[in-house]
mmCIF file with all atom_site columns, C-alpha atoms in Angstrom:
data_model
loop_
_atom_site.group_PDB
_atom_site.id
_atom_site.type_symbol
_atom_site.label_atom_id
_atom_site.label_alt_id
_atom_site.label_comp_id
_atom_site.label_asym_id
_atom_site.label_entity_id
_atom_site.label_seq_id
_atom_site.pdbx_PDB_ins_code
_atom_site.Cartn_x
_atom_site.Cartn_y
_atom_site.Cartn_z
_atom_site.occupancy
_atom_site.B_iso_or_equiv
_atom_site.pdbx_formal_charge
_atom_site.auth_seq_id
_atom_site.auth_comp_id
_atom_site.auth_asym_id
_atom_site.auth_atom_id
_atom_site.pdbx_PDB_model_num
ATOM 1   C CA . MET A 1 1   ? 0.043   -0.050 -0.027  1.00 0.00 ? 1   MET A CA 1
ATOM 2   C CA . ARG A 1 2   ? 1.343   3.520  -0.876  1.00 0.00 ? 2   ARG A CA 1
ATOM 3   C CA . THR A 1 3   ? 0.546   6.418  1.290   1.00 0.00 ? 3   THR A CA 1
ATOM 4   C CA . ILE A 1 4   ? 0.729   9.542  -0.841  1.00 0.00 ? 4   ILE A CA 1
ATOM 5   C CA . ALA A 1 5   ? 0.199   13.023 0.323   1.00 0.00 ? 5   ALA A CA 1
ATOM 6   C CA . ILE A 1 6   ? -1.143  15.747 -2.016  1.00 0.00 ? 6   ILE A CA 1
ATOM 7   C CA . GLY A 1 7   ? -0.505  19.485 -1.336  1.00 0.00 ? 7   GLY A CA 1
ATOM 8   C CA . ASP A 1 8   ? -2.657  22.542 -1.856  1.00 0.00 ? 8   ASP A CA 1
ATOM 9   C CA . ILE A 1 9   ? -4.527  22.493 -5.162  1.00 0.00 ? 9   ILE A CA 1
ATOM 10  C CA . HIS A 1 10  ? -6.438  25.743 -5.040  1.00 0.00 ? 10  HIS A CA 1
ATOM 11  C CA . GLY A 1 11  ? -8.732  25.209 -8.037  1.00 0.00 ? 11  GLY A CA 1
ATOM 12  C CA . CYS A 1 12  ? -6.078  23.814 -10.460 1.00 0.00 ? 12  CYS A CA 1
ATOM 13  C CA . ALA A 1 13  ? -8.092  20.933 -11.802 1.00 0.00 ? 13  ALA A CA 1
ATOM 14  C CA . LEU A 1 14  ? -5.790  20.205 -14.873 1.00 0.00 ? 14  LEU A CA 1
ATOM 15  C CA . ALA A 1 15  ? -2.839  19.865 -12.433 1.00 0.00 ? 15  ALA A CA 1
ATOM 16  C CA . LEU A 1 16  ? -4.816  17.427 -10.191 1.00 0.00 ? 16  LEU A CA 1
ATOM 17  C CA . GLU A 1 17  ? -6.114  15.356 -13.013 1.00 0.00 ? 17  GLU A CA 1
ATOM 18  C CA . SER A 1 18  ? -2.423  15.139 -14.451 1.00 0.00 ? 18  SER A CA 1
ATOM 19  C CA . VAL A 1 19  ? -0.983  14.160 -11.045 1.00 0.00 ? 19  VAL A CA 1
ATOM 20  C CA . LEU A 1 20  ? -3.640  11.450 -10.505 1.00 0.00 ? 20  LEU A CA 1
ATOM 21  C CA . ASN A 1 21  ? -2.959  10.095 -13.934 1.00 0.00 ? 21  ASN A CA 1
ATOM 22  C CA . ALA A 1 22  ? 0.732   9.843  -13.154 1.00 0.00 ? 22  ALA A CA 1
ATOM 23  C CA . ILE A 1 23  ? 0.116   8.217  -9.775  1.00 0.00 ? 23  ILE A CA 1
ATOM 24  C CA . GLN A 1 24  ? -2.412  5.744  -11.032 1.00 0.00 ? 24  GLN A CA 1
ATOM 25  C CA . PRO A 1 25  ? -3.908  5.082  -7.589  1.00 0.00 ? 25  PRO A CA 1
ATOM 26  C CA . GLY A 1 26  ? -5.229  1.482  -6.945  1.00 0.00 ? 26  GLY A CA 1
ATOM 27  C CA . VAL A 1 27  ? -7.387  0.096  -4.348  1.00 0.00 ? 27  VAL A CA 1
ATOM 28  C CA . ASP A 1 28  ? -4.519  -0.557 -1.874  1.00 0.00 ? 28  ASP A CA 1
ATOM 29  C CA . ASP A 1 29  ? -3.339  2.997  -2.083  1.00 0.00 ? 29  ASP A CA 1
ATOM 30  C CA . ARG A 1 30  ? -4.181  5.876  0.378   1.00 0.00 ? 30  ARG A CA 1
ATOM 31  C CA . LEU A 1 31  ? -4.290  9.414  -0.876  1.00 0.00 ? 31  LEU A CA 1
ATOM 32  C CA . ILE A 1 32  ? -4.176  12.110 1.843   1.00 0.00 ? 32  ILE A CA 1
ATOM 33  C CA . PHE A 1 33  ? -5.150  15.515 0.572   1.00 0.00 ? 33  PHE A CA 1
ATOM 34  C CA . LEU A 1 34  ? -3.837  18.281 2.787   1.00 0.00 ? 34  LEU A CA 1
ATOM 35  C CA . GLY A 1 35  ? -6.529  20.754 2.152   1.00 0.00 ? 35  GLY A CA 1
ATOM 36  C CA . ASP A 1 36  ? -7.112  24.138 0.196   1.00 0.00 ? 36  ASP A CA 1
ATOM 37  C CA . TYR A 1 37  ? -8.876  22.546 -2.766  1.00 0.00 ? 37  TYR A CA 1
ATOM 38  C CA . VAL A 1 38  ? -10.815 25.666 -3.527  1.00 0.00 ? 38  VAL A CA 1
ATOM 39  C CA . ASP A 1 39  ? -10.232 29.414 -4.322  1.00 0.00 ? 39  ASP A CA 1
ATOM 40  C CA . ARG A 1 40  ? -7.657  31.230 -6.483  1.00 0.00 ? 40  ARG A CA 1
ATOM 41  C CA . GLY A 1 41  ? -7.309  28.726 -9.262  1.00 0.00 ? 41  GLY A CA 1
ATOM 42  C CA . PRO A 1 42  ? -9.927  28.525 -12.103 1.00 0.00 ? 42  PRO A CA 1
ATOM 43  C CA . ASP A 1 43  ? -12.088 25.382 -11.414 1.00 0.00 ? 43  ASP A CA 1
ATOM 44  C CA . SER A 1 44  ? -12.636 24.619 -7.720  1.00 0.00 ? 44  SER A CA 1
ATOM 45  C CA . ARG A 1 45  ? -15.755 22.689 -8.586  1.00 0.00 ? 45  ARG A CA 1
ATOM 46  C CA . ALA A 1 46  ? -13.917 20.269 -10.847 1.00 0.00 ? 46  ALA A CA 1
ATOM 47  C CA . VAL A 1 47  ? -11.252 19.798 -8.159  1.00 0.00 ? 47  VAL A CA 1
ATOM 48  C CA . LEU A 1 48  ? -13.863 18.672 -5.678  1.00 0.00 ? 48  LEU A CA 1
ATOM 49  C CA . GLU A 1 49  ? -15.458 16.373 -8.270  1.00 0.00 ? 49  GLU A CA 1
ATOM 50  C CA . LEU A 1 50  ? -12.129 14.703 -9.082  1.00 0.00 ? 50  LEU A CA 1
ATOM 51  C CA . ILE A 1 51  ? -11.475 14.139 -5.570  1.00 0.00 ? 51  ILE A CA 1
ATOM 52  C CA . MET A 1 52  ? -14.719 12.483 -4.795  1.00 0.00 ? 52  MET A CA 1
ATOM 53  C CA . GLU A 1 53  ? -14.400 10.422 -8.043  1.00 0.00 ? 53  GLU A CA 1
ATOM 54  C CA . THR A 1 54  ? -10.896 9.218  -6.963  1.00 0.00 ? 54  THR A CA 1
ATOM 55  C CA . ALA A 1 55  ? -12.437 7.880  -3.590  1.00 0.00 ? 55  ALA A CA 1
ATOM 56  C CA . TYR A 1 56  ? -13.979 5.085  -5.819  1.00 0.00 ? 56  TYR A CA 1
ATOM 57  C CA . ARG A 1 57  ? -10.536 4.080  -6.897  1.00 0.00 ? 57  ARG A CA 1
ATOM 58  C CA . CYS A 1 58  ? -8.553  4.113  -3.721  1.00 0.00 ? 58  CYS A CA 1
ATOM 59  C CA . ARG A 1 59  ? -8.792  5.289  -0.052  1.00 0.00 ? 59  ARG A CA 1
ATOM 60  C CA . VAL A 1 60  ? -9.110  9.094  -0.027  1.00 0.00 ? 60  VAL A CA 1
ATOM 61  C CA . VAL A 1 61  ? -8.342  11.106 3.250   1.00 0.00 ? 61  VAL A CA 1
ATOM 62  C CA . PRO A 1 62  ? -9.190  14.618 2.800   1.00 0.00 ? 62  PRO A CA 1
ATOM 63  C CA . LEU A 1 63  ? -8.089  17.296 5.338   1.00 0.00 ? 63  LEU A CA 1
ATOM 64  C CA . LEU A 1 64  ? -9.701  20.564 5.863   1.00 0.00 ? 64  LEU A CA 1
ATOM 65  C CA . GLY A 1 65  ? -7.945  23.652 4.770   1.00 0.00 ? 65  GLY A CA 1
ATOM 66  C CA . ASN A 1 66  ? -8.387  27.317 5.884   1.00 0.00 ? 66  ASN A CA 1
ATOM 67  C CA . HIS A 1 67  ? -9.967  27.955 2.382   1.00 0.00 ? 67  HIS A CA 1
ATOM 68  C CA . GLU A 1 68  ? -12.626 25.214 2.741   1.00 0.00 ? 68  GLU A CA 1
ATOM 69  C CA . LEU A 1 69  ? -13.281 26.711 6.296   1.00 0.00 ? 69  LEU A CA 1
ATOM 70  C CA . MET A 1 70  ? -13.832 30.243 4.672   1.00 0.00 ? 70  MET A CA 1
ATOM 71  C CA . LEU A 1 71  ? -16.057 28.796 2.055   1.00 0.00 ? 71  LEU A CA 1
ATOM 72  C CA . LEU A 1 72  ? -18.249 27.085 4.615   1.00 0.00 ? 72  LEU A CA 1
ATOM 73  C CA . ALA A 1 73  ? -18.442 30.356 6.816   1.00 0.00 ? 73  ALA A CA 1
ATOM 74  C CA . ALA A 1 74  ? -19.236 32.488 3.754   1.00 0.00 ? 74  ALA A CA 1
ATOM 75  C CA . PHE A 1 75  ? -22.167 30.090 2.850   1.00 0.00 ? 75  PHE A CA 1
ATOM 76  C CA . GLU A 1 76  ? -23.362 30.379 6.470   1.00 0.00 ? 76  GLU A CA 1
ATOM 77  C CA . SER A 1 77  ? -23.053 34.177 6.841   1.00 0.00 ? 77  SER A CA 1
ATOM 78  C CA . VAL A 1 78  ? -23.139 36.962 4.277   1.00 0.00 ? 78  VAL A CA 1
ATOM 79  C CA . ASP A 1 79  ? -21.046 39.010 6.686   1.00 0.00 ? 79  ASP A CA 1
ATOM 80  C CA . PHE A 1 80  ? -18.006 36.736 6.076   1.00 0.00 ? 80  PHE A CA 1
ATOM 81  C CA . MET A 1 81  ? -18.503 36.795 2.236   1.00 0.00 ? 81  MET A CA 1
ATOM 82  C CA . PRO A 1 82  ? -16.428 39.927 1.421   1.00 0.00 ? 82  PRO A CA 1
ATOM 83  C CA . PHE A 1 83  ? -13.407 38.626 3.328   1.00 0.00 ? 83  PHE A CA 1
ATOM 84  C CA . TRP A 1 84  ? -13.597 35.230 1.603   1.00 0.00 ? 84  TRP A CA 1
ATOM 85  C CA . LEU A 1 85  ? -14.009 36.792 -1.885  1.00 0.00 ? 85  LEU A CA 1
ATOM 86  C CA . GLN A 1 86  ? -10.829 38.803 -1.365  1.00 0.00 ? 86  GLN A CA 1
ATOM 87  C CA . CYS A 1 87  ? -8.968  35.612 -0.509  1.00 0.00 ? 87  CYS A CA 1
ATOM 88  C CA . GLY A 1 88  ? -9.717  33.940 -3.841  1.00 0.00 ? 88  GLY A CA 1
ATOM 89  C CA . GLY A 1 89  ? -13.228 32.990 -3.212  1.00 0.00 ? 89  GLY A CA 1
ATOM 90  C CA . GLN A 1 90  ? -14.624 34.813 -6.275  1.00 0.00 ? 90  GLN A CA 1
ATOM 91  C CA . GLU A 1 91  ? -12.879 32.158 -8.572  1.00 0.00 ? 91  GLU A CA 1
ATOM 92  C CA . THR A 1 92  ? -14.707 29.421 -6.610  1.00 0.00 ? 92  THR A CA 1
ATOM 93  C CA . VAL A 1 93  ? -18.158 31.158 -7.039  1.00 0.00 ? 93  VAL A CA 1
ATOM 94  C CA . ASP A 1 94  ? -17.490 31.619 -10.682 1.00 0.00 ? 94  ASP A CA 1
ATOM 95  C CA . SER A 1 95  ? -16.758 27.918 -10.974 1.00 0.00 ? 95  SER A CA 1
ATOM 96  C CA . TYR A 1 96  ? -20.264 27.376 -9.710  1.00 0.00 ? 96  TYR A CA 1
ATOM 97  C CA . GLY A 1 97  ? -21.916 29.570 -12.181 1.00 0.00 ? 97  GLY A CA 1
ATOM 98  C CA . GLY A 1 98  ? -21.652 32.695 -10.052 1.00 0.00 ? 98  GLY A CA 1
ATOM 99  C CA . ASN A 1 99  ? -23.919 31.570 -7.163  1.00 0.00 ? 99  ASN A CA 1
ATOM 100 C CA . LEU A 1 100 ? -23.189 29.253 -4.239  1.00 0.00 ? 100 LEU A CA 1
ATOM 101 C CA . ASP A 1 101 ? -26.665 28.031 -4.363  1.00 0.00 ? 101 ASP A CA 1
ATOM 102 C CA . GLN A 1 102 ? -25.439 26.054 -7.318  1.00 0.00 ? 102 GLN A CA 1
ATOM 103 C CA . VAL A 1 103 ? -23.177 24.030 -5.191  1.00 0.00 ? 103 VAL A CA 1
ATOM 104 C CA . PRO A 1 104 ? -24.376 20.365 -5.251  1.00 0.00 ? 104 PRO A CA 1
ATOM 105 C CA . ALA A 1 105 ? -25.369 18.934 -1.869  1.00 0.00 ? 105 ALA A CA 1
ATOM 106 C CA . GLU A 1 106 ? -22.735 16.272 -2.233  1.00 0.00 ? 106 GLU A CA 1
ATOM 107 C CA . HIS A 1 107 ? -19.950 18.901 -2.353  1.00 0.00 ? 107 HIS A CA 1
ATOM 108 C CA . TRP A 1 108 ? -21.185 20.488 0.987   1.00 0.00 ? 108 TRP A CA 1
ATOM 109 C CA . GLU A 1 109 ? -21.271 16.991 2.499   1.00 0.00 ? 109 GLU A CA 1
ATOM 110 C CA . PHE A 1 110 ? -17.709 16.411 1.353   1.00 0.00 ? 110 PHE A CA 1
ATOM 111 C CA . LEU A 1 111 ? -16.577 19.643 2.768   1.00 0.00 ? 111 LEU A CA 1
ATOM 112 C CA . ASN A 1 112 ? -18.193 19.154 6.087   1.00 0.00 ? 112 ASN A CA 1
ATOM 113 C CA . GLN A 1 113 ? -16.588 15.644 6.473   1.00 0.00 ? 113 GLN A CA 1
ATOM 114 C CA . CYS A 1 114 ? -13.020 16.860 5.911   1.00 0.00 ? 114 CYS A CA 1
ATOM 115 C CA . ARG A 1 115 ? -10.709 15.995 8.897   1.00 0.00 ? 115 ARG A CA 1
ATOM 116 C CA . ARG A 1 116 ? -8.607  18.374 10.986  1.00 0.00 ? 116 ARG A CA 1
ATOM 117 C CA . PHE A 1 117 ? -5.563  15.870 10.869  1.00 0.00 ? 117 PHE A CA 1
ATOM 118 C CA . PHE A 1 118 ? -4.643  12.290 9.936   1.00 0.00 ? 118 PHE A CA 1
ATOM 119 C CA . GLU A 1 119 ? -2.133  10.009 11.709  1.00 0.00 ? 119 GLU A CA 1
ATOM 120 C CA . THR A 1 120 ? -0.378  6.689  10.676  1.00 0.00 ? 120 THR A CA 1
ATOM 121 C CA . ASP A 1 121 ? 2.180   4.727  12.503  1.00 0.00 ? 121 ASP A CA 1
ATOM 122 C CA . SER A 1 122 ? 4.970   6.802  11.217  1.00 0.00 ? 122 SER A CA 1
ATOM 123 C CA . HIS A 1 123 ? 3.472   10.152 10.026  1.00 0.00 ? 123 HIS A CA 1
ATOM 124 C CA . LEU A 1 124 ? 1.306   13.057 11.114  1.00 0.00 ? 124 LEU A CA 1
ATOM 125 C CA . PHE A 1 125 ? -0.618  15.143 8.566   1.00 0.00 ? 125 PHE A CA 1
ATOM 126 C CA . PHE A 1 126 ? -2.011  18.677 9.043   1.00 0.00 ? 126 PHE A CA 1
ATOM 127 C CA . HIS A 1 127 ? -2.969  21.471 6.752   1.00 0.00 ? 127 HIS A CA 1
ATOM 128 C CA . ALA A 1 128 ? -0.658  24.209 8.006   1.00 0.00 ? 128 ALA A CA 1
ATOM 129 C CA . ASN A 1 129 ? 1.276   23.901 11.247  1.00 0.00 ? 129 ASN A CA 1
ATOM 130 C CA . TYR A 1 130 ? 1.277   22.219 14.791  1.00 0.00 ? 130 TYR A CA 1
ATOM 131 C CA . ASP A 1 131 ? 2.335   22.337 18.335  1.00 0.00 ? 131 ASP A CA 1
ATOM 132 C CA . PRO A 1 132 ? 5.019   19.672 18.971  1.00 0.00 ? 132 PRO A CA 1
ATOM 133 C CA . THR A 1 133 ? 3.984   19.302 22.620  1.00 0.00 ? 133 THR A CA 1
ATOM 134 C CA . LEU A 1 134 ? 0.358   18.442 21.870  1.00 0.00 ? 134 LEU A CA 1
ATOM 135 C CA . SER A 1 135 ? -1.429  15.487 20.489  1.00 0.00 ? 135 SER A CA 1
ATOM 136 C CA . PRO A 1 136 ? -3.214  15.832 17.088  1.00 0.00 ? 136 PRO A CA 1
ATOM 137 C CA . ALA A 1 137 ? -6.465  16.012 18.850  1.00 0.00 ? 137 ALA A CA 1
ATOM 138 C CA . GLU A 1 138 ? -5.394  18.748 21.111  1.00 0.00 ? 138 GLU A CA 1
ATOM 139 C CA . GLN A 1 139 ? -4.120  21.137 18.331  1.00 0.00 ? 139 GLN A CA 1
ATOM 140 C CA . SER A 1 140 ? -5.987  24.426 17.721  1.00 0.00 ? 140 SER A CA 1
ATOM 141 C CA . ASP A 1 141 ? -7.668  25.373 14.460  1.00 0.00 ? 141 ASP A CA 1
ATOM 142 C CA . MET A 1 142 ? -5.681  28.581 14.464  1.00 0.00 ? 142 MET A CA 1
ATOM 143 C CA . LEU A 1 143 ? -2.441  26.621 14.363  1.00 0.00 ? 143 LEU A CA 1
ATOM 144 C CA . THR A 1 144 ? -3.276  23.680 12.174  1.00 0.00 ? 144 THR A CA 1
ATOM 145 C CA . LEU A 1 145 ? -5.483  25.710 9.595   1.00 0.00 ? 145 LEU A CA 1
ATOM 146 C CA . TRP A 1 146 ? -4.002  29.158 9.415   1.00 0.00 ? 146 TRP A CA 1
ATOM 147 C CA . GLN A 1 147 ? -0.290  29.682 10.834  1.00 0.00 ? 147 GLN A CA 1
ATOM 148 C CA . HIS A 1 148 ? 2.313   29.736 8.069   1.00 0.00 ? 148 HIS A CA 1
ATOM 149 C CA . LEU A 1 149 ? 5.740   28.230 8.721   1.00 0.00 ? 149 LEU A CA 1
ATOM 150 C CA . SER A 1 150 ? 7.133   31.686 8.082   1.00 0.00 ? 150 SER A CA 1
ATOM 151 C CA . GLN A 1 151 ? 5.575   32.720 11.365  1.00 0.00 ? 151 GLN A CA 1
ATOM 152 C CA . SER A 1 152 ? 6.791   29.775 13.443  1.00 0.00 ? 152 SER A CA 1
ATOM 153 C CA . VAL A 1 153 ? 8.821   26.580 12.538  1.00 0.00 ? 153 VAL A CA 1
ATOM 154 C CA . PRO A 1 154 ? 7.940   23.920 15.012  1.00 0.00 ? 154 PRO A CA 1
ATOM 155 C CA . GLY A 1 155 ? 10.279  21.256 16.326  1.00 0.00 ? 155 GLY A CA 1
ATOM 156 C CA . PRO A 1 156 ? 9.941   17.575 16.113  1.00 0.00 ? 156 PRO A CA 1
ATOM 157 C CA . HIS A 1 157 ? 6.609   16.239 17.373  1.00 0.00 ? 157 HIS A CA 1
ATOM 158 C CA . GLN A 1 158 ? 6.584   14.501 20.699  1.00 0.00 ? 158 GLN A CA 1
ATOM 159 C CA . SER A 1 159 ? 5.322   11.286 19.055  1.00 0.00 ? 159 SER A CA 1
ATOM 160 C CA . GLY A 1 160 ? 8.584   11.057 17.010  1.00 0.00 ? 160 GLY A CA 1
ATOM 161 C CA . LYS A 1 161 ? 6.519   10.857 13.861  1.00 0.00 ? 161 LYS A CA 1
ATOM 162 C CA . THR A 1 162 ? 7.468   12.949 10.735  1.00 0.00 ? 162 THR A CA 1
ATOM 163 C CA . VAL A 1 163 ? 4.850   15.690 9.994   1.00 0.00 ? 163 VAL A CA 1
ATOM 164 C CA . ILE A 1 164 ? 3.561   16.460 6.559   1.00 0.00 ? 164 ILE A CA 1
ATOM 165 C CA . VAL A 1 165 ? 1.897   19.887 5.878   1.00 0.00 ? 165 VAL A CA 1
ATOM 166 C CA . GLY A 1 166 ? 0.932   22.260 3.112   1.00 0.00 ? 166 GLY A CA 1
ATOM 167 C CA . HIS A 1 167 ? -0.357  25.943 3.448   1.00 0.00 ? 167 HIS A CA 1
ATOM 168 C CA . THR A 1 168 ? 3.037   27.735 3.269   1.00 0.00 ? 168 THR A CA 1
ATOM 169 C CA . PRO A 1 169 ? 3.799   28.133 -0.507  1.00 0.00 ? 169 PRO A CA 1
ATOM 170 C CA . GLN A 1 170 ? 7.353   27.079 -1.382  1.00 0.00 ? 170 GLN A CA 1
ATOM 171 C CA . ARG A 1 171 ? 7.651   29.305 -4.599  1.00 0.00 ? 171 ARG A CA 1
ATOM 172 C CA . THR A 1 172 ? 10.980  27.600 -5.534  1.00 0.00 ? 172 THR A CA 1
ATOM 173 C CA . GLY A 1 173 ? 8.875   24.466 -6.500  1.00 0.00 ? 173 GLY A CA 1
ATOM 174 C CA . GLU A 1 174 ? 10.921  22.308 -4.177  1.00 0.00 ? 174 GLU A CA 1
ATOM 175 C CA . ILE A 1 175 ? 9.562   20.527 -1.040  1.00 0.00 ? 175 ILE A CA 1
ATOM 176 C CA . LEU A 1 176 ? 10.710  22.010 2.149   1.00 0.00 ? 176 LEU A CA 1
ATOM 177 C CA . ASP A 1 177 ? 12.333  19.085 3.941   1.00 0.00 ? 177 ASP A CA 1
ATOM 178 C CA . LEU A 1 178 ? 13.562  19.728 7.543   1.00 0.00 ? 178 LEU A CA 1
ATOM 179 C CA . GLY A 1 179 ? 13.705  16.086 8.375   1.00 0.00 ? 179 GLY A CA 1
ATOM 180 C CA . HIS A 1 180 ? 11.055  15.977 11.128  1.00 0.00 ? 180 HIS A CA 1
ATOM 181 C CA . LEU A 1 181 ? 8.812   18.227 8.882   1.00 0.00 ? 181 LEU A CA 1
ATOM 182 C CA . LEU A 1 182 ? 8.084   18.414 5.275   1.00 0.00 ? 182 LEU A CA 1
ATOM 183 C CA . CYS A 1 183 ? 5.921   21.102 3.545   1.00 0.00 ? 183 CYS A CA 1
ATOM 184 C CA . ILE A 1 184 ? 4.720   20.161 0.084   1.00 0.00 ? 184 ILE A CA 1
ATOM 185 C CA . ASP A 1 185 ? 2.710   23.291 -0.964  1.00 0.00 ? 185 ASP A CA 1
ATOM 186 C CA . THR A 1 186 ? 4.742   24.354 -4.031  1.00 0.00 ? 186 THR A CA 1
ATOM 187 C CA . ALA A 1 187 ? 2.526   27.164 -5.107  1.00 0.00 ? 187 ALA A CA 1
ATOM 188 C CA . CYS A 1 188 ? 0.588   25.555 -8.074  1.00 0.00 ? 188 CYS A CA 1
ATOM 189 C CA . PHE A 1 189 ? -1.919  28.434 -8.295  1.00 0.00 ? 189 PHE A CA 1
ATOM 190 C CA . ALA A 1 190 ? 0.876   31.005 -8.587  1.00 0.00 ? 190 ALA A CA 1
ATOM 191 C CA . GLY A 1 191 ? 2.753   29.442 -11.398 1.00 0.00 ? 191 GLY A CA 1
ATOM 192 C CA . GLY A 1 192 ? 4.476   26.700 -9.403  1.00 0.00 ? 192 GLY A CA 1
ATOM 193 C CA . TRP A 1 193 ? 3.660   23.000 -9.065  1.00 0.00 ? 193 TRP A CA 1
ATOM 194 C CA . LEU A 1 194 ? 1.124   20.680 -7.457  1.00 0.00 ? 194 LEU A CA 1
ATOM 195 C CA . THR A 1 195 ? 3.042   18.287 -5.522  1.00 0.00 ? 195 THR A CA 1
ATOM 196 C CA . ALA A 1 196 ? 2.218   14.691 -4.605  1.00 0.00 ? 196 ALA A CA 1
ATOM 197 C CA . PHE A 1 197 ? 4.628   12.764 -2.239  1.00 0.00 ? 197 PHE A CA 1
ATOM 198 C CA . ASP A 1 198 ? 4.963   9.082  -1.382  1.00 0.00 ? 198 ASP A CA 1
ATOM 199 C CA . VAL A 1 199 ? 5.807   9.203  2.225   1.00 0.00 ? 199 VAL A CA 1
ATOM 200 C CA . ASN A 1 200 ? 7.496   5.833  2.255   1.00 0.00 ? 200 ASN A CA 1
ATOM 201 C CA . SER A 1 201 ? 9.408   5.710  -0.998  1.00 0.00 ? 201 SER A CA 1
ATOM 202 C CA . LYS A 1 202 ? 9.866   9.386  -1.151  1.00 0.00 ? 202 LYS A CA 1
ATOM 203 C CA . GLN A 1 203 ? 8.911   9.512  -4.756  1.00 0.00 ? 203 GLN A CA 1
ATOM 204 C CA . VAL A 1 204 ? 7.625   12.862 -6.121  1.00 0.00 ? 204 VAL A CA 1
ATOM 205 C CA . TRP A 1 205 ? 5.086   13.742 -8.735  1.00 0.00 ? 205 TRP A CA 1
ATOM 206 C CA . GLN A 1 206 ? 4.666   17.398 -9.739  1.00 0.00 ? 206 GLN A CA 1
ATOM 207 C CA . THR A 1 207 ? 2.200   19.075 -12.290 1.00 0.00 ? 207 THR A CA 1
ATOM 208 C CA . ASN A 1 208 ? 1.682   22.683 -13.227 1.00 0.00 ? 208 ASN A CA 1
ATOM 209 C CA . ARG A 1 209 ? -1.556  24.335 -13.610 1.00 0.00 ? 209 ARG A CA 1
ATOM 210 C CA . ARG A 1 210 ? -1.501  23.480 -17.370 1.00 0.00 ? 210 ARG A CA 1
ATOM 211 C CA . GLY A 1 211 ? -1.271  19.805 -16.477 1.00 0.00 ? 211 GLY A CA 1
ATOM 212 C CA . GLU A 1 212 ? 2.398   19.432 -17.481 1.00 0.00 ? 212 GLU A CA 1
ATOM 213 C CA . LEU A 1 213 ? 4.240   16.767 -15.519 1.00 0.00 ? 213 LEU A CA 1
ATOM 214 C CA . ARG A 1 214 ? 7.695   16.659 -13.895 1.00 0.00 ? 214 ARG A CA 1
ATOM 215 C CA . GLN A 1 215 ? 8.603   13.483 -11.846 1.00 0.00 ? 215 GLN A CA 1
ATOM 216 C CA . GLY A 1 216 ? 10.870  13.247 -8.898  1.00 0.00 ? 216 GLY A CA 1
ATOM 217 C CA . ASP A 1 217 ? 13.406  10.560 -8.111  1.00 0.00 ? 217 ASP A CA 1
ATOM 218 C CA . ALA A 1 218 ? 13.353  8.332  -5.117  1.00 0.00 ? 218 ALA A CA 1
ATOM 219 C CA . ASN A 1 219 ? 14.966  10.921 -2.980  1.00 0.00 ? 219 ASN A CA 1
ATOM 220 C CA . GLY A 1 220 ? 12.227  13.453 -3.661  1.00 0.00 ? 220 GLY A CA 1
ATOM 221 C CA . SER A 1 221 ? 14.385  15.689 -6.099  1.00 0.00 ? 221 SER A CA 1
ATOM 222 C CA . PRO A 1 222 ? 12.202  16.767 -9.165  1.00 0.00 ? 222 PRO A CA 1
ATOM 223 C CA . THR A 1 223 ? 13.496  16.017 -12.561 1.00 0.00 ? 223 THR A CA 1
ATOM 224 C CA . SER A 1 224 ? 12.192  17.404 -15.886 1.00 0.00 ? 224 SER A CA 1
#
């Protein structure tokens, strides 16, 4: 069984489709999506549909990102709508024909079922950041959904497990690898790459928003 983490997608459906085609997930594989499926990129609706379709092919573990949280808040309260629209939400509204009332019920169900974290025997997965002294269940939303690594780089988690996060764009296109912590948000929406990372073999797949692929070696270094 492969365990593959996928970084922030932000509406880049062509990138996601291409990386899934490269991975070719099977029934024994587990794909852990680190959140931020929506906003900024051109087709948030198609991204959610691709993830839900992929759940029929393999085990899909979707985490909640701060952009999903903002989308849910904007749907619940018009007072929150202006802030969300300024954070890339307008592109999401456009992908649903200009009205959140056009969002299918199954999309809302998917968003409401996204997890705050995921844990395996060897790894922890959060969207953004973490407190190394707290268990996954004790972490705050402010930390795990919002705080960039540029604000605070945590030390090794008390569990001894390697932590995988997204949220902080690595505009070089390279994974940030600190040993105890890896950040695989490589800024696809901003002209970078969507990164998928096999946490055991360390194989890397990367696609840009046009769907063009570059594949990494077993050490995680991307090659053309």
